[in-house]
CSV table of C-alpha atoms and ligand atoms in Angstrom, one decimal:
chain,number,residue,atom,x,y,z
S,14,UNK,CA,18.1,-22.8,-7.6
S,15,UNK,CA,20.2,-21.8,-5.2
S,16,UNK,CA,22.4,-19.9,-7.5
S,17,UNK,CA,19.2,-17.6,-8.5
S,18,UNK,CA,18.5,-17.3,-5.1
S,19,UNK,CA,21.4,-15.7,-4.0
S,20,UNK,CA,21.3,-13.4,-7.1
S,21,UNK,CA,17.9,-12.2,-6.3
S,22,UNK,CA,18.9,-11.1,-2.9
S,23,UNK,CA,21.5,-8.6,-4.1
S,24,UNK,CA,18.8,-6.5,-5.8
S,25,UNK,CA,16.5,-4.7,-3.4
S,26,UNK,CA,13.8,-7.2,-3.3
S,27,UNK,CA,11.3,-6.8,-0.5
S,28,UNK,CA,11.9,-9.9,1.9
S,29,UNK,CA,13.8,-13.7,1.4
S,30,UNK,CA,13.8,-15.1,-2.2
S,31,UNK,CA,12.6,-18.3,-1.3
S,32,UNK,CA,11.5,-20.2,-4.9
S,33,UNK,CA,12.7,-19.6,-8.7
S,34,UNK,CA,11.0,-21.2,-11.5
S,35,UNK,CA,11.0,-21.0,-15.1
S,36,UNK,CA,8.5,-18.3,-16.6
S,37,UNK,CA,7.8,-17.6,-20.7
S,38,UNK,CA,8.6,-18.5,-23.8
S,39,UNK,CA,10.9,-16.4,-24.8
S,40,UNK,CA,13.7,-17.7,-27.1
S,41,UNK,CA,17.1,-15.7,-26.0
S,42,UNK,CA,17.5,-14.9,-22.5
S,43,UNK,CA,16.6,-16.8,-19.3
S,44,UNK,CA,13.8,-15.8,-17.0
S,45,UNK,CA,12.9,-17.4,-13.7
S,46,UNK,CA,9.6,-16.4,-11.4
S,47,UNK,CA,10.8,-15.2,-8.2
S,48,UNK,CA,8.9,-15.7,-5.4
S,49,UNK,CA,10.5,-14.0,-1.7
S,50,UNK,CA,8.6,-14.2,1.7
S,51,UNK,CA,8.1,-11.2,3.4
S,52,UNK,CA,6.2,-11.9,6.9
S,53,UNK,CA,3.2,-13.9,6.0
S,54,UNK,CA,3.2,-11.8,2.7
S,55,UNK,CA,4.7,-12.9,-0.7
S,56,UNK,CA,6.5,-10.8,-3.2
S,57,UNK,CA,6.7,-12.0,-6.7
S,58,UNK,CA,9.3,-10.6,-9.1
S,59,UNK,CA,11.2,-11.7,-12.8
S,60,UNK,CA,14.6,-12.8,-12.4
S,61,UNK,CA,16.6,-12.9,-16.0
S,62,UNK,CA,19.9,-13.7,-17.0
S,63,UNK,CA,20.7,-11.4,-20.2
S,64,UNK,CA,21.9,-13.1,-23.1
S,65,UNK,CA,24.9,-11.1,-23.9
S,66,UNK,CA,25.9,-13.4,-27.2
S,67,UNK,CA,23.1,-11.5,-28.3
S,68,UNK,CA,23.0,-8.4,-26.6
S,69,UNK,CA,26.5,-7.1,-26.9
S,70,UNK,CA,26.7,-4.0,-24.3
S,71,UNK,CA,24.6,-4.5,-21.8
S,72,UNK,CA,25.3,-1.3,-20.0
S,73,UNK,CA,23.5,0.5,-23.4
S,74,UNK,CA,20.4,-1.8,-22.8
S,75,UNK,CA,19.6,-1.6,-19.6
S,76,UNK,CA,20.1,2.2,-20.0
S,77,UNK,CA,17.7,2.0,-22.7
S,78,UNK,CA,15.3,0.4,-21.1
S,79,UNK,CA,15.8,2.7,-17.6
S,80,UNK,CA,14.8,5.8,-19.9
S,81,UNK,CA,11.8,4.0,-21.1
S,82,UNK,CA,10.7,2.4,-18.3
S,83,UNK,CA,10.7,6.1,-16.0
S,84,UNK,CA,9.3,7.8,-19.3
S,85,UNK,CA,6.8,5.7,-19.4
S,86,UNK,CA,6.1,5.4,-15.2
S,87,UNK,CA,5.8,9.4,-15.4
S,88,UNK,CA,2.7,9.2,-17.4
S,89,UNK,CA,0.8,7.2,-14.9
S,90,UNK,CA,-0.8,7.5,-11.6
S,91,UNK,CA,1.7,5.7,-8.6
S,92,UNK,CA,-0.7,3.2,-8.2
S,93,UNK,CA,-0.3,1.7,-11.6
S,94,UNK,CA,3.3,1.2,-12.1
S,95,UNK,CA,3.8,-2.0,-11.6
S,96,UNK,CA,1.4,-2.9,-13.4
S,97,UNK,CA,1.1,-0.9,-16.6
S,98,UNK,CA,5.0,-1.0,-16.9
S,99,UNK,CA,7.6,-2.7,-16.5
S,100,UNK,CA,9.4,-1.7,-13.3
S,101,UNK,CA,12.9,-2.4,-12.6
S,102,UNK,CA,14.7,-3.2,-9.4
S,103,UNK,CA,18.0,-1.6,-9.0
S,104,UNK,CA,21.1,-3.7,-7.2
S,105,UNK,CA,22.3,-3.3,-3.5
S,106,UNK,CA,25.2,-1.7,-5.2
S,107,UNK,CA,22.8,0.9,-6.8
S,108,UNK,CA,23.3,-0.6,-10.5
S,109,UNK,CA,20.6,-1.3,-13.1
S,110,UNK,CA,21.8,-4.9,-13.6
S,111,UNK,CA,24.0,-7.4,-12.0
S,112,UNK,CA,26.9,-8.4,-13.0
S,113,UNK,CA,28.4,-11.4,-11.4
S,114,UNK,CA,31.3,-13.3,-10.7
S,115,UNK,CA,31.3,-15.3,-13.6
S,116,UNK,CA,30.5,-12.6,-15.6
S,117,UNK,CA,27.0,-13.6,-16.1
S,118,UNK,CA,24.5,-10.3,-16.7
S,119,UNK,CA,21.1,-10.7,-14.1
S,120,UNK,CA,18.1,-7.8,-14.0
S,121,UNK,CA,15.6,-7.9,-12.1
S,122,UNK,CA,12.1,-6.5,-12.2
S,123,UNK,CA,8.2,-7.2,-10.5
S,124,UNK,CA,6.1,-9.6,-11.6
S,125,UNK,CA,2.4,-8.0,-12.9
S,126,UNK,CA,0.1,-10.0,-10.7
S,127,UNK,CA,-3.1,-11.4,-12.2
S,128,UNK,CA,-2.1,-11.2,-15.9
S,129,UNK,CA,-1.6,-13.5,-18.4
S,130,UNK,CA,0.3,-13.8,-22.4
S,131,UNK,CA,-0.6,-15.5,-25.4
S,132,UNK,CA,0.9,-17.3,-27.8
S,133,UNK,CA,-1.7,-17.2,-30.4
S,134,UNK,CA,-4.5,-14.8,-29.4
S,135,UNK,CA,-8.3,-16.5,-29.2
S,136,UNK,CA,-10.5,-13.4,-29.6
S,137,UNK,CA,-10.3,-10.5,-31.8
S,138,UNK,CA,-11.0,-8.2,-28.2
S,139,UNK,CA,-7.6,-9.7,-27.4
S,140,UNK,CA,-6.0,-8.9,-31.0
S,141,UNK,CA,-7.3,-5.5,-30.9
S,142,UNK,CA,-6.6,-4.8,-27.2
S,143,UNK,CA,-2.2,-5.9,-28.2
S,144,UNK,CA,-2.3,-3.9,-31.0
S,145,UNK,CA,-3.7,-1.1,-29.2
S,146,UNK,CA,-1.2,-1.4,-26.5
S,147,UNK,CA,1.7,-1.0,-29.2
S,148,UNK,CA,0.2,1.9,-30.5
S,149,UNK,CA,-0.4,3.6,-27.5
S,150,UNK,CA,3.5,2.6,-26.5
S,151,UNK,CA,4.4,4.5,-29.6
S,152,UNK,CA,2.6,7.4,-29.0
S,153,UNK,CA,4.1,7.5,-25.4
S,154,UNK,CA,7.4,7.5,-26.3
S,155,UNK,CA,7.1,10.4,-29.0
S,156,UNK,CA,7.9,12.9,-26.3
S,157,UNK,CA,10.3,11.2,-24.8
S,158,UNK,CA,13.5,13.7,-24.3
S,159,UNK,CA,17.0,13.2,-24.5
S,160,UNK,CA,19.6,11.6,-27.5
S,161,UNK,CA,18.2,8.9,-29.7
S,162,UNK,CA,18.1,5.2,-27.6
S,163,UNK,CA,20.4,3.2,-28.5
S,164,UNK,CA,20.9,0.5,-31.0
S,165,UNK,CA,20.9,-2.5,-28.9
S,166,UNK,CA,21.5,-4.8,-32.0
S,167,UNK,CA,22.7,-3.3,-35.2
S,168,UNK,CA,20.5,-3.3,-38.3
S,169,UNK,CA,17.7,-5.5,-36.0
S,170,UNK,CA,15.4,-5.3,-39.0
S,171,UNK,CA,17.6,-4.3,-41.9
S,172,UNK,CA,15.9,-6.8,-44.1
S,173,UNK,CA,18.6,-6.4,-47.0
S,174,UNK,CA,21.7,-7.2,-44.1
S,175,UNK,CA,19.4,-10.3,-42.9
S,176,UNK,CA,19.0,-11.9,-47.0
S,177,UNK,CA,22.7,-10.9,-47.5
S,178,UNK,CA,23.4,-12.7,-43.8
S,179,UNK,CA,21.2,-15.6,-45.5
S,180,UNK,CA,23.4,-15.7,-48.8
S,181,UNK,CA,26.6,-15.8,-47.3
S,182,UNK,CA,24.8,-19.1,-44.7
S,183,UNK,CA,23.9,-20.7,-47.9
S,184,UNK,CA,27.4,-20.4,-49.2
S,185,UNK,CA,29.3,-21.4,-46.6
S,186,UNK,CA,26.6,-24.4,-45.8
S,187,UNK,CA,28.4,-25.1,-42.6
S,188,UNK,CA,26.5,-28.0,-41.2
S,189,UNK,CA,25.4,-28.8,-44.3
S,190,UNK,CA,21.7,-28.1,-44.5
S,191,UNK,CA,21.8,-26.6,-47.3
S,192,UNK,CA,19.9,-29.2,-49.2
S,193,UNK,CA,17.4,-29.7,-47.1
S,194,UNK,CA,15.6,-26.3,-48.1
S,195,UNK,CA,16.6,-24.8,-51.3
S,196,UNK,CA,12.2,-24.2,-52.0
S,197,UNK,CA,12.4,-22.3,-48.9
S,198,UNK,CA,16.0,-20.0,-49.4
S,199,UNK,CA,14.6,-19.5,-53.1
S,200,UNK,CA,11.2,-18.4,-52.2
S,201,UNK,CA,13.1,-15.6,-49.5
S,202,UNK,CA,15.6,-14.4,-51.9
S,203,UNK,CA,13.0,-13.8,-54.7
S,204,UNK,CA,10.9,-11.4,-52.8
S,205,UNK,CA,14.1,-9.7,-51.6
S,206,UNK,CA,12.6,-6.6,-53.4
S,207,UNK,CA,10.3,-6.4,-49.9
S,208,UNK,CA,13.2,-5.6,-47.9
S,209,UNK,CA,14.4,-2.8,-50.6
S,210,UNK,CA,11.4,-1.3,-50.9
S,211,UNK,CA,11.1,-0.9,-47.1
S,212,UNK,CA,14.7,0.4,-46.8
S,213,UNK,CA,14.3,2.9,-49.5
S,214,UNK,CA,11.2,4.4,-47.8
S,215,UNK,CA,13.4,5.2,-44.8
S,216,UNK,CA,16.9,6.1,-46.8
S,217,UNK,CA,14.7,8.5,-48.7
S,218,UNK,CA,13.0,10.3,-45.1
S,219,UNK,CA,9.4,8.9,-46.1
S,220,UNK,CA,9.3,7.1,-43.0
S,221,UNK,CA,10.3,9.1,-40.1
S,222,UNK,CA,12.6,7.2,-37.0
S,223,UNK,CA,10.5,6.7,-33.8
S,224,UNK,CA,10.9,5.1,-31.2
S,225,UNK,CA,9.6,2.1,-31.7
S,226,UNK,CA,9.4,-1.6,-29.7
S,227,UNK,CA,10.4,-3.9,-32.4
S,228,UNK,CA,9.9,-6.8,-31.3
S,229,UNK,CA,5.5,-6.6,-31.0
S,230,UNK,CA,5.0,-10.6,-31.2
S,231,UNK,CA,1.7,-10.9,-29.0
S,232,UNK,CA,3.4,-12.8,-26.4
S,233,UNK,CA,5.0,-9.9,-25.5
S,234,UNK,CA,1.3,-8.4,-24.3
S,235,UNK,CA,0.4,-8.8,-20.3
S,236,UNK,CA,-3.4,-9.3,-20.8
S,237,UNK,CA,-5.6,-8.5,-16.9
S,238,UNK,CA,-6.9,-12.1,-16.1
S,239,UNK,CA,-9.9,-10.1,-15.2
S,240,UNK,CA,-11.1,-7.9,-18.0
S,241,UNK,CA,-8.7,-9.2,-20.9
S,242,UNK,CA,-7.5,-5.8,-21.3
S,243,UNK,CA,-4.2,-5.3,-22.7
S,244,UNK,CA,-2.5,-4.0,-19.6
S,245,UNK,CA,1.5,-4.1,-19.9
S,246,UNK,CA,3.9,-4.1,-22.8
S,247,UNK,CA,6.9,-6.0,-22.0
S,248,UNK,CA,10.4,-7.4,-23.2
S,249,UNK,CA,11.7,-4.3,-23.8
S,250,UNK,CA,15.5,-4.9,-24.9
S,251,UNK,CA,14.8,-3.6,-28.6
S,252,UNK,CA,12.9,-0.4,-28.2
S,253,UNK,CA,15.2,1.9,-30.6
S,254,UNK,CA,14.9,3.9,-33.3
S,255,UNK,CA,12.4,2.6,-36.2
S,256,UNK,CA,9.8,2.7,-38.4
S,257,UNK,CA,6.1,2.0,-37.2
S,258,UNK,CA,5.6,-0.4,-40.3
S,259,UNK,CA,7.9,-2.6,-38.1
S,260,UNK,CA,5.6,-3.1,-34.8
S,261,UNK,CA,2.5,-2.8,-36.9
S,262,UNK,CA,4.2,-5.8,-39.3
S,263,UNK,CA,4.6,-8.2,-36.3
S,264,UNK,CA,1.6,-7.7,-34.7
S,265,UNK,CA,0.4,-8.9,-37.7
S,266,UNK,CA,2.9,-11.8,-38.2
S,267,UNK,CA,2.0,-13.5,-34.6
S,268,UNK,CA,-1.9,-12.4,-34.7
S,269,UNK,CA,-3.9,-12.3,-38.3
S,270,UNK,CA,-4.1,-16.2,-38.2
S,271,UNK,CA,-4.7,-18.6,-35.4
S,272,UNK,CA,-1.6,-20.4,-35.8
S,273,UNK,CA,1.4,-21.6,-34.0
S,274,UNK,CA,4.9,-19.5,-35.2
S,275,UNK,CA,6.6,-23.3,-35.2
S,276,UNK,CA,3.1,-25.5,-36.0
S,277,UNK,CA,4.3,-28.1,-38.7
S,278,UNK,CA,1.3,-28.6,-39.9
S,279,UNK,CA,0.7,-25.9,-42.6
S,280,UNK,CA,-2.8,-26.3,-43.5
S,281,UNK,CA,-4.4,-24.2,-41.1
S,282,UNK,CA,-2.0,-20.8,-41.1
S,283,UNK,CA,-3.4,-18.2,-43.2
S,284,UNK,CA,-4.9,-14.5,-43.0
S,285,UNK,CA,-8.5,-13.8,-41.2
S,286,UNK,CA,-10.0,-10.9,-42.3
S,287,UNK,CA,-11.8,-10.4,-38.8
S,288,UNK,CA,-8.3,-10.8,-37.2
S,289,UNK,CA,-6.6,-8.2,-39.9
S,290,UNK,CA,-9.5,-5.6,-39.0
S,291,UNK,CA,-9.2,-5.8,-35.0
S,292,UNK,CA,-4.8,-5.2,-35.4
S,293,UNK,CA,-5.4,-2.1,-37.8
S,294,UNK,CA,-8.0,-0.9,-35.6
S,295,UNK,CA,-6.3,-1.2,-32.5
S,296,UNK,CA,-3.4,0.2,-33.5
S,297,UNK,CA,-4.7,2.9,-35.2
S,298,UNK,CA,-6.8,4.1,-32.2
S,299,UNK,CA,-3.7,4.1,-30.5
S,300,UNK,CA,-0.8,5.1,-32.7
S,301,UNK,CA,-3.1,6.7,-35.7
S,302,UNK,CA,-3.0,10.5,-34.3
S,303,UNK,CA,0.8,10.6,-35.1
S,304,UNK,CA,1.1,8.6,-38.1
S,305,UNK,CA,1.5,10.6,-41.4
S,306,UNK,CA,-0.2,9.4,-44.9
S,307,UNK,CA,2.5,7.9,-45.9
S,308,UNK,CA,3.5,6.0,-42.5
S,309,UNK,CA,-0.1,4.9,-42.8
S,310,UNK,CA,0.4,3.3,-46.3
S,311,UNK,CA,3.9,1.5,-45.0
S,312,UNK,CA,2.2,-0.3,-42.8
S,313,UNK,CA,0.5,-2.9,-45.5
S,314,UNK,CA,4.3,-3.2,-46.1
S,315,UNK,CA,5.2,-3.8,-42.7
S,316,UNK,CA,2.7,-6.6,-42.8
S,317,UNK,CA,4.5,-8.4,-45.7
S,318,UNK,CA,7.5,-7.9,-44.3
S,319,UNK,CA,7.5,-9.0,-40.9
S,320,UNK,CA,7.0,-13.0,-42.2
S,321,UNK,CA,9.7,-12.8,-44.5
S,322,UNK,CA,11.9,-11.3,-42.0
S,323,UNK,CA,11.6,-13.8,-39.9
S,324,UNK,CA,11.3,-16.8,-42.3
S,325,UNK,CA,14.9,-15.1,-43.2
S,326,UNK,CA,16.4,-15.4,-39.6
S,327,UNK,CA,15.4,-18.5,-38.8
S,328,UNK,CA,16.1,-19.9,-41.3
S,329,UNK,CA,19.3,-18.1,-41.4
S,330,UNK,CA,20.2,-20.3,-38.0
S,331,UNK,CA,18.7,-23.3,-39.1
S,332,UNK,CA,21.9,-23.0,-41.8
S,333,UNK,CA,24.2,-21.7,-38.9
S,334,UNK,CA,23.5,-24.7,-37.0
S,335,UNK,CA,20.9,-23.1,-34.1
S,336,UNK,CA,23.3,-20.8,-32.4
S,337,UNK,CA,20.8,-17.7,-32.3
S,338,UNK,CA,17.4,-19.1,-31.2
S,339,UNK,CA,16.8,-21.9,-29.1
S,340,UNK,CA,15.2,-24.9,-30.6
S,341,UNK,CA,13.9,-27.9,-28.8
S,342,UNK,CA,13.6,-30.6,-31.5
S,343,UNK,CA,15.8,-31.1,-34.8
S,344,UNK,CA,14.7,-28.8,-37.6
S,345,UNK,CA,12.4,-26.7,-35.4
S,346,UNK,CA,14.1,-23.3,-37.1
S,347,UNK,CA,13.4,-24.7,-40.5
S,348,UNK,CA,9.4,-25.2,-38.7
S,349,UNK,CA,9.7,-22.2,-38.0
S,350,UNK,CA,10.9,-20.7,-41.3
S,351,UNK,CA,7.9,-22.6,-43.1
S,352,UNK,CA,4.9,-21.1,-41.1
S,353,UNK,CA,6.5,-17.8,-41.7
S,354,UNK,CA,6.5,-18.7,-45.7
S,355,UNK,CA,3.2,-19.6,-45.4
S,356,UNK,CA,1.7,-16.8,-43.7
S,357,UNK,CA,3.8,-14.7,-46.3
S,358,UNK,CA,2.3,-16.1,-49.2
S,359,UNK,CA,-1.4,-15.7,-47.3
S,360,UNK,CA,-0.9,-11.9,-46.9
S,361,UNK,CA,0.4,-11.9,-50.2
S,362,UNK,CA,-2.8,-13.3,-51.6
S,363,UNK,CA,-5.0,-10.8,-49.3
S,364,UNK,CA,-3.1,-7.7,-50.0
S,365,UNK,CA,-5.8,-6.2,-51.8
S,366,UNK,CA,-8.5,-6.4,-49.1
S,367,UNK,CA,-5.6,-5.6,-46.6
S,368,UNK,CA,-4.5,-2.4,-47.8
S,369,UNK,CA,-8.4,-1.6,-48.4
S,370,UNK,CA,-8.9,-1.8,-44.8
S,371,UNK,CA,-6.2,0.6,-44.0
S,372,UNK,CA,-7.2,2.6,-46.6
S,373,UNK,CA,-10.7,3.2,-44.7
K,19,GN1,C1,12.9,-13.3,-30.4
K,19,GN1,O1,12.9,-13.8,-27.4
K,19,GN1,P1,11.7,-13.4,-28.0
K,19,GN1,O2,10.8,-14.6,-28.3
K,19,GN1,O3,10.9,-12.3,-27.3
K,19,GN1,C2,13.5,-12.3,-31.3
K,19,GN1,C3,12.5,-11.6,-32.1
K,19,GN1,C4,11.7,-12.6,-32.9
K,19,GN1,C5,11.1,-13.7,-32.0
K,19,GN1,C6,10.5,-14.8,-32.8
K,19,GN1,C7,16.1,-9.9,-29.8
K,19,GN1,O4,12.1,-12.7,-29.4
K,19,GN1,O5,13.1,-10.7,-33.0
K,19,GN1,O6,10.6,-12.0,-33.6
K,19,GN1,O7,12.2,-14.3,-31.2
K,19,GN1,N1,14.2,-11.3,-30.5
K,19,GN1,C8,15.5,-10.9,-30.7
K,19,GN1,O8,9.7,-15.6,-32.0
K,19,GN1,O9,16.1,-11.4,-31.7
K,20,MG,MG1,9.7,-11.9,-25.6
């Protein structure tokens, strides 16, 4: 505690950072809520350490995210900042992040007051309001000026890298886990033809580069406790170039059915029609002005992509011996991989009716 302490106060936080405690879900980096006293007043802020095993060059990231973040600041009134965006703190030294003595990366930004995330949305308002908010991010960041962002992790969603990255884990076997799911690695490398498809549309120019968020899981949604309105899109360390099929996909992975990502019990995970209609129409009224035909069309394949993806990568690490994402129980990234294959083979089922409500 004290340790985060002290790194809070060499950002420009208002006041004494006086308590740190863990905040989220999220399964890479670190992130504490910081609370500092100011007078009788409290100031409450985010306070993560960067995983750099994963996030290479910092410096490209956070510079990523600065051009975002004051792209997306100079659209709104002053008032809404801190609350519509995320808004960064900058170091006593003037730097984005903070790098410390033990080489540790820290960044620092404020806390949204009064809002709230999901794991697994309740309400098809809330499904519709995220993927409104990610189509609305998306159209906000067409204009925005300057060289491409960066690619803060090469070939993020190259689907043919991740089954080839899968092939070689299954080869090498190296905590020998090999055995316990050969259904699982079979069904992924027999649909490999998803990932081809999806990377022939963008070899080819069908589907334009934009910026996009890439990583839309719904937890990454600020919801106002108030209203339920999606107010903030967060976790912004993979906004790069790519293809909207990608943000629409995993809005659909972690909202179309009312399931846990790492439930074990399978019965219940499947696609809801009523769930499927809110995500298209939310992120259609936000992102639908822009999209060409054909964008519009990808998106069905986005949808059957994003499970497999994932199902892919974890189960990827499950063979790797957990070094990527962090698990809390034996086999939780083979869990993990089995919801995804389950949902897969849902949307699978429900293409039809899924591309039929796109098509409308
Ligand atoms: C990771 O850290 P978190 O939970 O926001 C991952 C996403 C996955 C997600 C699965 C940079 O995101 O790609 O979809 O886990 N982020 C990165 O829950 O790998
Ligand atoms: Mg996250």
């Amino acid at each position: 505690m004290n340790e985060l302490l002290g790194i809070a106060q060499r950002f420009m936080i208002d006041g004494q950072a006086v308590e740190a405690k863990p905040l989220g879900n999220g399964h890479l980096h670190k992130t504490y809520l910081l609370t500092a006293k100011q007078g009788s007043a409290q100031n409450h802020y985010v306070l993560q350490e960067v995983n750099t095993l994963v996030f290479k060059d910092p410096d490209a990231l956070m510079e990523n995210i600065h051009r975002v973040t004051t792209h997306l600041a100079a659209k709104l009134p002053p008032a809404e900042v801190r609350r519509r965006t995320m808004a960064f703190i900058r170091t006593r030294d003037g730097g984005l992040y903070l790098k410390d003595e033990q080489g540790k990366c820290w960044r620092l930004c404020w806390y949204v007051q009064g809002s709230y995330t999901v794991e697994v949305p309740k309400t098809t308002r809330q499904i519709y309001q995220s993927a409104r908010a990610f189509g609305d991010f998306l159209k906000n960041l067409a204009d925005l000026d300057g060289p491409p962002l960066k690619e803060t992790i090469p070939d993020f969603h190259n689907g043919v890298k991740r089954y080839q990255r899968l092939t070689e884990a299954i080869q090498k076997d190296k905590v020998g886990r090999v055995k316990e799911a050969r259904p699982e690695a079979d069904l992924i490398l027999n649909n490999a033809n998803i990932f081809e498809k999806m990377a022939e549309w963008i070899w080819t120019g069908a589907l334009p580069l934009r910026n996009t968020h890439n990583d839309t899981k719904v937890n990454n949604v600020l919801f106002d406790k108030a209203t339920d309105e999606a107010i903030c899109v967060i976790d912004l360390d993979t906004v790069m170039p790519g293809v909207a099929a990608y943000d629409f996909g995993d809005q659909v992975r972690t909202t179309v059915s009312e399931s846990e990502e790492d439930q074990t019990d399978l019965s219940g995970i499947a696609v809801q029609m009523d769930r499927f209609e809110a995500i298209a129409k939310g992120y259609l009224d936000g992102a639908a002005g822009m999209l060409t035909d054909i964008e519009i069309e990808s998106l069905m394949l986005g949808a059957k992509m994003f499970p497999l993806i994932m199902a892919t990568r974890f189960l990827t690490d499950f063979f790797e011996g957990d070094w990527y994402f962090s698990t809390h129980r034996p086999g939780h990234n083979l869990d993990r991989c089995r919801t995804q294959l389950t949902l897969f083979e849902s949307i699978c089922r429900n293409e039809k009716q899924m591309a039929a409500v796109l098509g409308k």
